[in-house]
mmCIF file of C-alpha atoms and ligand atoms in Angstrom:
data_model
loop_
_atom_site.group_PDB
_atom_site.id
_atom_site.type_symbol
_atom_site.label_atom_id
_atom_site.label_comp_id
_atom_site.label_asym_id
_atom_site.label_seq_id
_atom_site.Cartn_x
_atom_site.Cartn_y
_atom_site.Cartn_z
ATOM 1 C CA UNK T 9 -20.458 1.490 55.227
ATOM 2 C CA UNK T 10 -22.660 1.818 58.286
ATOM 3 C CA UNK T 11 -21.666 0.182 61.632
ATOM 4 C CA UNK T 12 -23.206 -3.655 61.387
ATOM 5 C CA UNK T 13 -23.851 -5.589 64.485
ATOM 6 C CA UNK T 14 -25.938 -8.691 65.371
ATOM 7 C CA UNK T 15 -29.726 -8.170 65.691
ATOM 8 C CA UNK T 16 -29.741 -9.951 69.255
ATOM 9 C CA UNK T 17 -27.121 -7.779 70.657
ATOM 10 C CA UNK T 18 -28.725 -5.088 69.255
ATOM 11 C CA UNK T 19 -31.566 -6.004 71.087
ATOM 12 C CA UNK T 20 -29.805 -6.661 74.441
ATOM 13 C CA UNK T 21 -27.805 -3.592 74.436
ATOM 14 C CA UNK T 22 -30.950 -1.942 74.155
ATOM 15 C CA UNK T 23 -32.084 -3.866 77.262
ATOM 16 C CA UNK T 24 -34.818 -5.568 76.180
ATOM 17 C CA UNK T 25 -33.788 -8.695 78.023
ATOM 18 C CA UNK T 26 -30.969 -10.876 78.103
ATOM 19 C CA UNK T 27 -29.084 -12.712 75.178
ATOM 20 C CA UNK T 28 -30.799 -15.870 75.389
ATOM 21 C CA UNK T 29 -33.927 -14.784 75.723
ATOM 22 C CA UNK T 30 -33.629 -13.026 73.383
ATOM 23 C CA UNK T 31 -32.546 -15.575 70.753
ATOM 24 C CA UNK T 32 -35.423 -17.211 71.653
ATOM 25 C CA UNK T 33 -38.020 -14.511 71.032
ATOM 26 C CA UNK T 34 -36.259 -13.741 67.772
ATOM 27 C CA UNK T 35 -36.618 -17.642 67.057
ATOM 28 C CA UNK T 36 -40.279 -17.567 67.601
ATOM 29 C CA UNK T 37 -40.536 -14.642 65.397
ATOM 30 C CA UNK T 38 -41.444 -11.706 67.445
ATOM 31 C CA UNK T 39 -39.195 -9.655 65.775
ATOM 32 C CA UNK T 40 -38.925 -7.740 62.341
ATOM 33 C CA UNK T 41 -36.586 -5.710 60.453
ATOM 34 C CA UNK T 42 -37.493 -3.115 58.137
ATOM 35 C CA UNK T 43 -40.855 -4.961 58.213
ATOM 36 C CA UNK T 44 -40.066 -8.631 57.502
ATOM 37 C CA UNK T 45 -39.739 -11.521 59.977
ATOM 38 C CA UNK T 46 -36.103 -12.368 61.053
ATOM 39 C CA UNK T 47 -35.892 -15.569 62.494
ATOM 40 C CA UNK T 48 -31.741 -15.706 62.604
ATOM 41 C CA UNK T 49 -30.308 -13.714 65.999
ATOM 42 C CA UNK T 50 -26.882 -13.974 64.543
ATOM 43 C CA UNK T 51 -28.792 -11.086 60.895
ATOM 44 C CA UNK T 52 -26.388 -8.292 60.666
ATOM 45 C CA UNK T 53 -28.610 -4.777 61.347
ATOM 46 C CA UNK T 54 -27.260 -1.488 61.200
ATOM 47 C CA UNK T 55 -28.865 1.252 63.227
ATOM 48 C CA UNK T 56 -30.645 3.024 60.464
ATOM 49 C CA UNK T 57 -32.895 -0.546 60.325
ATOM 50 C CA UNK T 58 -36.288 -0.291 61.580
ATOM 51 C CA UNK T 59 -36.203 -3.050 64.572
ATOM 52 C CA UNK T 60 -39.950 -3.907 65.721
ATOM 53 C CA UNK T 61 -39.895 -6.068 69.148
ATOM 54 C CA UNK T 62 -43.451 -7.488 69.345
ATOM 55 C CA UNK T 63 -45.009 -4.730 67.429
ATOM 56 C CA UNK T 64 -42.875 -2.287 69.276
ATOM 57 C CA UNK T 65 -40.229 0.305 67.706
ATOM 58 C CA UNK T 66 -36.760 -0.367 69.266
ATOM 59 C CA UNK T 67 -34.561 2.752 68.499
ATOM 60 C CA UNK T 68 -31.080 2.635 69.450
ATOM 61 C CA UNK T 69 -30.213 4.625 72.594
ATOM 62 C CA UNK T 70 -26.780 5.407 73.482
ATOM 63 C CA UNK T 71 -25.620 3.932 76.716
ATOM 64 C CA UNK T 72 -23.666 5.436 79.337
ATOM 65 C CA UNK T 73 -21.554 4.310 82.232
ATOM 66 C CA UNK T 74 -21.065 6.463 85.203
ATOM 67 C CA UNK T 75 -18.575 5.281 88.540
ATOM 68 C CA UNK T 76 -19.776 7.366 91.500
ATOM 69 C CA UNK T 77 -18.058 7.287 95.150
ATOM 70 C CA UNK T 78 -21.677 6.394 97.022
ATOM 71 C CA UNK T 79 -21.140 8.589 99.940
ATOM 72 C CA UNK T 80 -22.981 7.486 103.093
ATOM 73 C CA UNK T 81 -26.590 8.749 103.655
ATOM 74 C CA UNK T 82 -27.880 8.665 100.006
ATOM 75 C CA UNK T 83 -30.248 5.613 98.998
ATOM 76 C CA UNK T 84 -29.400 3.369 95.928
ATOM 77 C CA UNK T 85 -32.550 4.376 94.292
ATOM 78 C CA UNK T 86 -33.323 6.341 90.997
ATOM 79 C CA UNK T 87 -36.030 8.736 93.109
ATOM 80 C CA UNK T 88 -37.486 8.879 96.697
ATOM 81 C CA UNK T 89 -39.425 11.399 98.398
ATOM 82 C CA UNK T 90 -37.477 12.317 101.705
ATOM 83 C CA UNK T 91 -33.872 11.359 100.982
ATOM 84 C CA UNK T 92 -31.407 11.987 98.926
ATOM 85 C CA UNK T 93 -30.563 9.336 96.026
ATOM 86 C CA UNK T 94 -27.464 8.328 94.270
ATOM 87 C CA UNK T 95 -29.104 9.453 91.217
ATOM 88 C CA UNK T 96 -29.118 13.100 92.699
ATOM 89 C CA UNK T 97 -25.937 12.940 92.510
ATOM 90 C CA UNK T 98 -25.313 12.730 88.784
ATOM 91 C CA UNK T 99 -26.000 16.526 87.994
ATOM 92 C CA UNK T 100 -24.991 15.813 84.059
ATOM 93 C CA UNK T 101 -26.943 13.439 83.050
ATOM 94 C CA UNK T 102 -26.855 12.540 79.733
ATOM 95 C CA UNK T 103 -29.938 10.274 79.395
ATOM 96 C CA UNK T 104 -32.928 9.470 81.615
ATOM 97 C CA UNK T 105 -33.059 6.230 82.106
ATOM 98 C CA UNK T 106 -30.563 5.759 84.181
ATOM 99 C CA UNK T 107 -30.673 3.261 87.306
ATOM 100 C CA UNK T 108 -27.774 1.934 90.324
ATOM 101 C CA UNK T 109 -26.178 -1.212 89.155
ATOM 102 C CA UNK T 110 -27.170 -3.093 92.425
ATOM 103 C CA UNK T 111 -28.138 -1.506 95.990
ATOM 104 C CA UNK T 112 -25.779 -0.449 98.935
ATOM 105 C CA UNK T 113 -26.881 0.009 102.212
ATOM 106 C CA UNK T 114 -27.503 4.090 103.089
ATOM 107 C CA UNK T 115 -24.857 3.796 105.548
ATOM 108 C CA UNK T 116 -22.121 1.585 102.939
ATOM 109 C CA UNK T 117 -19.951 4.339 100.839
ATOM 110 C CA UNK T 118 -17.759 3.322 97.688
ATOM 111 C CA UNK T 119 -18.539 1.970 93.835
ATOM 112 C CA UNK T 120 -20.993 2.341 92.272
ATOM 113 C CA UNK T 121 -21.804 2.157 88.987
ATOM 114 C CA UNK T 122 -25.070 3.578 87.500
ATOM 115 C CA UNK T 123 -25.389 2.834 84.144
ATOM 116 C CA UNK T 124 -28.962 2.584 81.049
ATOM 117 C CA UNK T 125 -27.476 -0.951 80.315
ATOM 118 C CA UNK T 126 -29.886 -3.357 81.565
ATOM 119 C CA UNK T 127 -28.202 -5.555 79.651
ATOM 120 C CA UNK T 128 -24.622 -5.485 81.470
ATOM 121 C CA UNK T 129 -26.351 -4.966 84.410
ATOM 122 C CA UNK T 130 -27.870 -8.110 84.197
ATOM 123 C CA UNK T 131 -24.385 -10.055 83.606
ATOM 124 C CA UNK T 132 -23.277 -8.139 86.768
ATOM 125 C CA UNK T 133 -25.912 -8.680 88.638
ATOM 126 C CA UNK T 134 -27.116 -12.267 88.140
ATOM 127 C CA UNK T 135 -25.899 -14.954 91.291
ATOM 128 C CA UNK T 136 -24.921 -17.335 88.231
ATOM 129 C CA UNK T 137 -22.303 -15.058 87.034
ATOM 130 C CA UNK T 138 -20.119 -15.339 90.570
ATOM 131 C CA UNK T 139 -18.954 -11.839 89.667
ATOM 132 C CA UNK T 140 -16.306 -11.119 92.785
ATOM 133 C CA UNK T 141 -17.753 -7.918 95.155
ATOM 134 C CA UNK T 142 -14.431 -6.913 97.324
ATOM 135 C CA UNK T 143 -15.308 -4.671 100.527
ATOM 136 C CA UNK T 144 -13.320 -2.891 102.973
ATOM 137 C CA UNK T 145 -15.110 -2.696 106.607
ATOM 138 C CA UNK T 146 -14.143 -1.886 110.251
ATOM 139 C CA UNK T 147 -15.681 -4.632 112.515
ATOM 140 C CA UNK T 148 -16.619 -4.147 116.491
ATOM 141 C CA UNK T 149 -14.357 -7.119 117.512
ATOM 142 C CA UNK T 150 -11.071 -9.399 117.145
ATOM 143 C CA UNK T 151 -11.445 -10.804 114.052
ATOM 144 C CA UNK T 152 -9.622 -14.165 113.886
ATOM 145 C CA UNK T 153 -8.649 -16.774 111.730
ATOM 146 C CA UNK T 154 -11.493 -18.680 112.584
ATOM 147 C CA UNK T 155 -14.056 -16.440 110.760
ATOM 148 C CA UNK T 156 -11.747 -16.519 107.659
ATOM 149 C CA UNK T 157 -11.926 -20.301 107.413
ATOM 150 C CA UNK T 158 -16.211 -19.782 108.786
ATOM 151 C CA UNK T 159 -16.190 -17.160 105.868
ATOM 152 C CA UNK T 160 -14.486 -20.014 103.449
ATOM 153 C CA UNK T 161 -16.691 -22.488 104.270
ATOM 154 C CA UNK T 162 -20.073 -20.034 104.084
ATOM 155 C CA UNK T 163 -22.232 -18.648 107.165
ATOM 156 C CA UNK T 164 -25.514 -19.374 107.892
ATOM 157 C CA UNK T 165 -27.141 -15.709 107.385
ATOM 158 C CA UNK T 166 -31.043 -16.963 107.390
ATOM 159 C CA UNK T 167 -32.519 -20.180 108.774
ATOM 160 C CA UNK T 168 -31.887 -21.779 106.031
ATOM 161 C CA UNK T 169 -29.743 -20.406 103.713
ATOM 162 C CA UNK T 170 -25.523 -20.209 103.695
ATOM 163 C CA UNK T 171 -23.568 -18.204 101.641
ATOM 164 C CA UNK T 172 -20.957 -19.436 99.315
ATOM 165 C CA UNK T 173 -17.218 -19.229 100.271
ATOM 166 C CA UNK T 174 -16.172 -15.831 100.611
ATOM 167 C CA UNK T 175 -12.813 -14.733 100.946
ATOM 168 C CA UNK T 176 -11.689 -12.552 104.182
ATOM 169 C CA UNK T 177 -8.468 -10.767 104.571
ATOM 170 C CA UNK T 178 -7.633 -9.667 107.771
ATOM 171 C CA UNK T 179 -5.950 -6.118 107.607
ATOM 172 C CA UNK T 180 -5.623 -5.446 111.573
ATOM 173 C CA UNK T 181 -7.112 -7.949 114.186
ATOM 174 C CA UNK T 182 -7.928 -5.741 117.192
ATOM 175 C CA UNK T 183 -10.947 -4.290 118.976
ATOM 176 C CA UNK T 184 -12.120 -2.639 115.966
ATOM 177 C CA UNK T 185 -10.591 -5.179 113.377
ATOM 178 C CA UNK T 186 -10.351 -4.005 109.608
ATOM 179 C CA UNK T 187 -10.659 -6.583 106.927
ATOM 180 C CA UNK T 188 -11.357 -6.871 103.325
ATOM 181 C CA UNK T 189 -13.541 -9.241 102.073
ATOM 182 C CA UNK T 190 -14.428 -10.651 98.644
ATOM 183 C CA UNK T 191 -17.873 -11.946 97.734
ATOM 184 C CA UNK T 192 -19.937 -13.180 95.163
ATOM 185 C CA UNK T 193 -23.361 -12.546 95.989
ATOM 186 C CA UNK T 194 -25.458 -9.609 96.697
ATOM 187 C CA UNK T 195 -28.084 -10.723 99.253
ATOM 188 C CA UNK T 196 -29.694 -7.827 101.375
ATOM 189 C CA UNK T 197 -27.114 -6.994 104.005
ATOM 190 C CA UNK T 198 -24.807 -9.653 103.182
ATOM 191 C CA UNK T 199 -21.707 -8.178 104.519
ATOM 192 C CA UNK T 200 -23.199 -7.083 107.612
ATOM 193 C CA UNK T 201 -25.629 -10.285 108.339
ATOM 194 C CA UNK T 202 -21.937 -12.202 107.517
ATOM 195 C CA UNK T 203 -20.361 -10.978 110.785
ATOM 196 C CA UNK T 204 -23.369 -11.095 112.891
ATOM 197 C CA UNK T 205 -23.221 -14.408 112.037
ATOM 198 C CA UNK T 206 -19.906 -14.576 113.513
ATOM 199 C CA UNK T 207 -20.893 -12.475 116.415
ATOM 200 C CA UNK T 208 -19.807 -8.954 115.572
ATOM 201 C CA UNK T 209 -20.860 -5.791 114.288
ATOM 202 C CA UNK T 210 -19.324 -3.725 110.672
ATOM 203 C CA UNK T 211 -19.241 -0.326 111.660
ATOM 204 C CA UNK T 212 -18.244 0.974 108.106
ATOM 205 C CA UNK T 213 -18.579 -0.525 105.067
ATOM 206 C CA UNK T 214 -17.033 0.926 101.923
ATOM 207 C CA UNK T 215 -17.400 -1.034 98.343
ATOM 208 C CA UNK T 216 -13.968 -1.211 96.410
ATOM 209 C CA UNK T 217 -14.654 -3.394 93.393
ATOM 210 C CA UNK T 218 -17.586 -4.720 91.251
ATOM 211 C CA UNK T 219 -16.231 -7.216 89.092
ATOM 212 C CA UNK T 220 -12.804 -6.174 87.285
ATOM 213 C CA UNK T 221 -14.143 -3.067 87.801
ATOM 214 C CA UNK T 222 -12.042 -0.719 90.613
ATOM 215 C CA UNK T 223 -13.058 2.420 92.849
ATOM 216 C CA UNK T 224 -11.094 5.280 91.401
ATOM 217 C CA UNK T 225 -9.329 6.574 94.628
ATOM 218 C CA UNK T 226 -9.132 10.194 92.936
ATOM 219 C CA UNK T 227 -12.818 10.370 93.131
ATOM 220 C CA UNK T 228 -13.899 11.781 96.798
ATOM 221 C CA UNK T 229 -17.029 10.518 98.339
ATOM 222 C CA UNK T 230 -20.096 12.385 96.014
ATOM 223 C CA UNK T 231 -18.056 12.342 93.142
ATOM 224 C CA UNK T 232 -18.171 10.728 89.865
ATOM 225 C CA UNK T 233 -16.831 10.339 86.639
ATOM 226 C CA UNK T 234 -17.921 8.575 83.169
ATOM 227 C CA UNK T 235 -16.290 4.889 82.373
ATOM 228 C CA UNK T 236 -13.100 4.954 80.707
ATOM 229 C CA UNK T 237 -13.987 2.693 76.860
ATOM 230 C CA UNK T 238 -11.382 0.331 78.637
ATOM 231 C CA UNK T 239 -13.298 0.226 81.290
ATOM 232 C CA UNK T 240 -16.677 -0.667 79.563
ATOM 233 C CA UNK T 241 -15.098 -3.224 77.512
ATOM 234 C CA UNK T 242 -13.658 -5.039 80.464
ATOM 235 C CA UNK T 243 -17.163 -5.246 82.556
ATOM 236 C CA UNK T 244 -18.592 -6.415 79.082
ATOM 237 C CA UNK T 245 -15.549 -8.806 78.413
ATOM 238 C CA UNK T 246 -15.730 -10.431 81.956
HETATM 239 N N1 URA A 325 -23.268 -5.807 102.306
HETATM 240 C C1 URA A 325 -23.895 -5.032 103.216
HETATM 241 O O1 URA A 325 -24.130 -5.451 104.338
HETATM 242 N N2 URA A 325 -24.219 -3.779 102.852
HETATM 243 C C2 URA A 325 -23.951 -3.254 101.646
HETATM 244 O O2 URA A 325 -24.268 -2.089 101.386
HETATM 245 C C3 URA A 325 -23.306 -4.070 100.706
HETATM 246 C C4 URA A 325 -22.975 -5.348 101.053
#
């Protein structure tokens, strides 16, 4: 019998937005299978169904999962005229469509995972989903206890807006301190506007984990490898 699966994860793996908005589209019935109206997210399709989203054909695409070791001086970007892009870096590419799960800065090295599932992309990426970010980073400066419990309690990074508690290990206090810190957000800079806010300066930044999702140390700066199906499942399973 052919592989069933519900028509709104259908739908979301094929990123055509996230679970509940998709329910609700398929509620309102902007969807059809085979040619009829389906009203139920929860109909069992299989992927020789013809899926119509608003009119549109929605073939199944497989989805891939690539971890790459950002090295410094490439952009998170999928193309860009003068510099090189993470994207670049993927020489065998199975599809097209694939995009960085999230930005790091040109100058930040480590995970990063690059991905055509908007879907799980999404769940990563979204500030409601608290997914843990853990960083290693050498800081100009002592760092002290004092900016763990400042990091605990959230830093003013803008006028007007704090971050939430974020967790700071400190590996070696000294004039170049190295820490590791865990985070749940993704603002622009965070990591680095964090310690300015504290008065000093990351002078590398390196991304170790995205979620339950860890930086294979086998894989040298530049390189990458596909997602292990234990891997997937875990990001997905979160
Ligand atoms: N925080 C930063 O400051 N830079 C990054 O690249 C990621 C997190």
């Amino acid at each position: 019998m052919a592989v069933q699966l519900r028509l709104d994860k259908f739908l979301a793996d094929m990123g055509i937005g996230t679970r509940s908005e998709i329910k609700s589209w398929i509620r309102k019935g902007r969807v059809k299978v085979n040619n009829i109206v389906v009203k139920k997210p929860e109909t069992k399709v299989t992927l020789d169904d013809d899926i119509y989203f608003d009119e549109r054909k929605v073939s199944y695409q497989k989805l891939v999962y690539y971890m790459l070791h950002k090295p410094a001086g490439v952009i998170s970007a999928t193309r860009d005229n003068f510099s090189q892009t993470v994207l670049d870096l993927i020489t065998d590419k199975k599809r097209k469509d694939l995009f960085p799960v999230g930005r790091l800065d040109k100058d930040t090295e480590g995970l990063l995972l690059i991905t055509n599932d908007g879907e799980l992309a999404h769940q990563l990426l979204s500030p409601k989903k608290h997914v843990d970010k853990v960083y290693y980073a050498k800081v100009k400066g002592v760092v002290t206890e004092e900016d763990q419990r400042a990091f605990q309690e959230g830093v003013l990074i803008e006028d007007n807006y704090r971050t939430l508690p974020a967790q700071l290990t400190i590996l070696k206090s000294d004039s170049i301190s190295e820490i590791k810190l865990t985070i749940q957000e993704g603002k622009f800079h965070q990591v680095k506007r964090m310690f300015l806010a504290v008065g000093k300066e990351v002078i590398y930044l390196k991304r170790l984990s995205m979620g339950p999702l860890k930086l294979d140390e086998q894989l040298q700066p530049g390189e990458y490898r596909e997602l292990t199906e234990n891997e997937v499942l875990q990001l997905k399973n979160r």
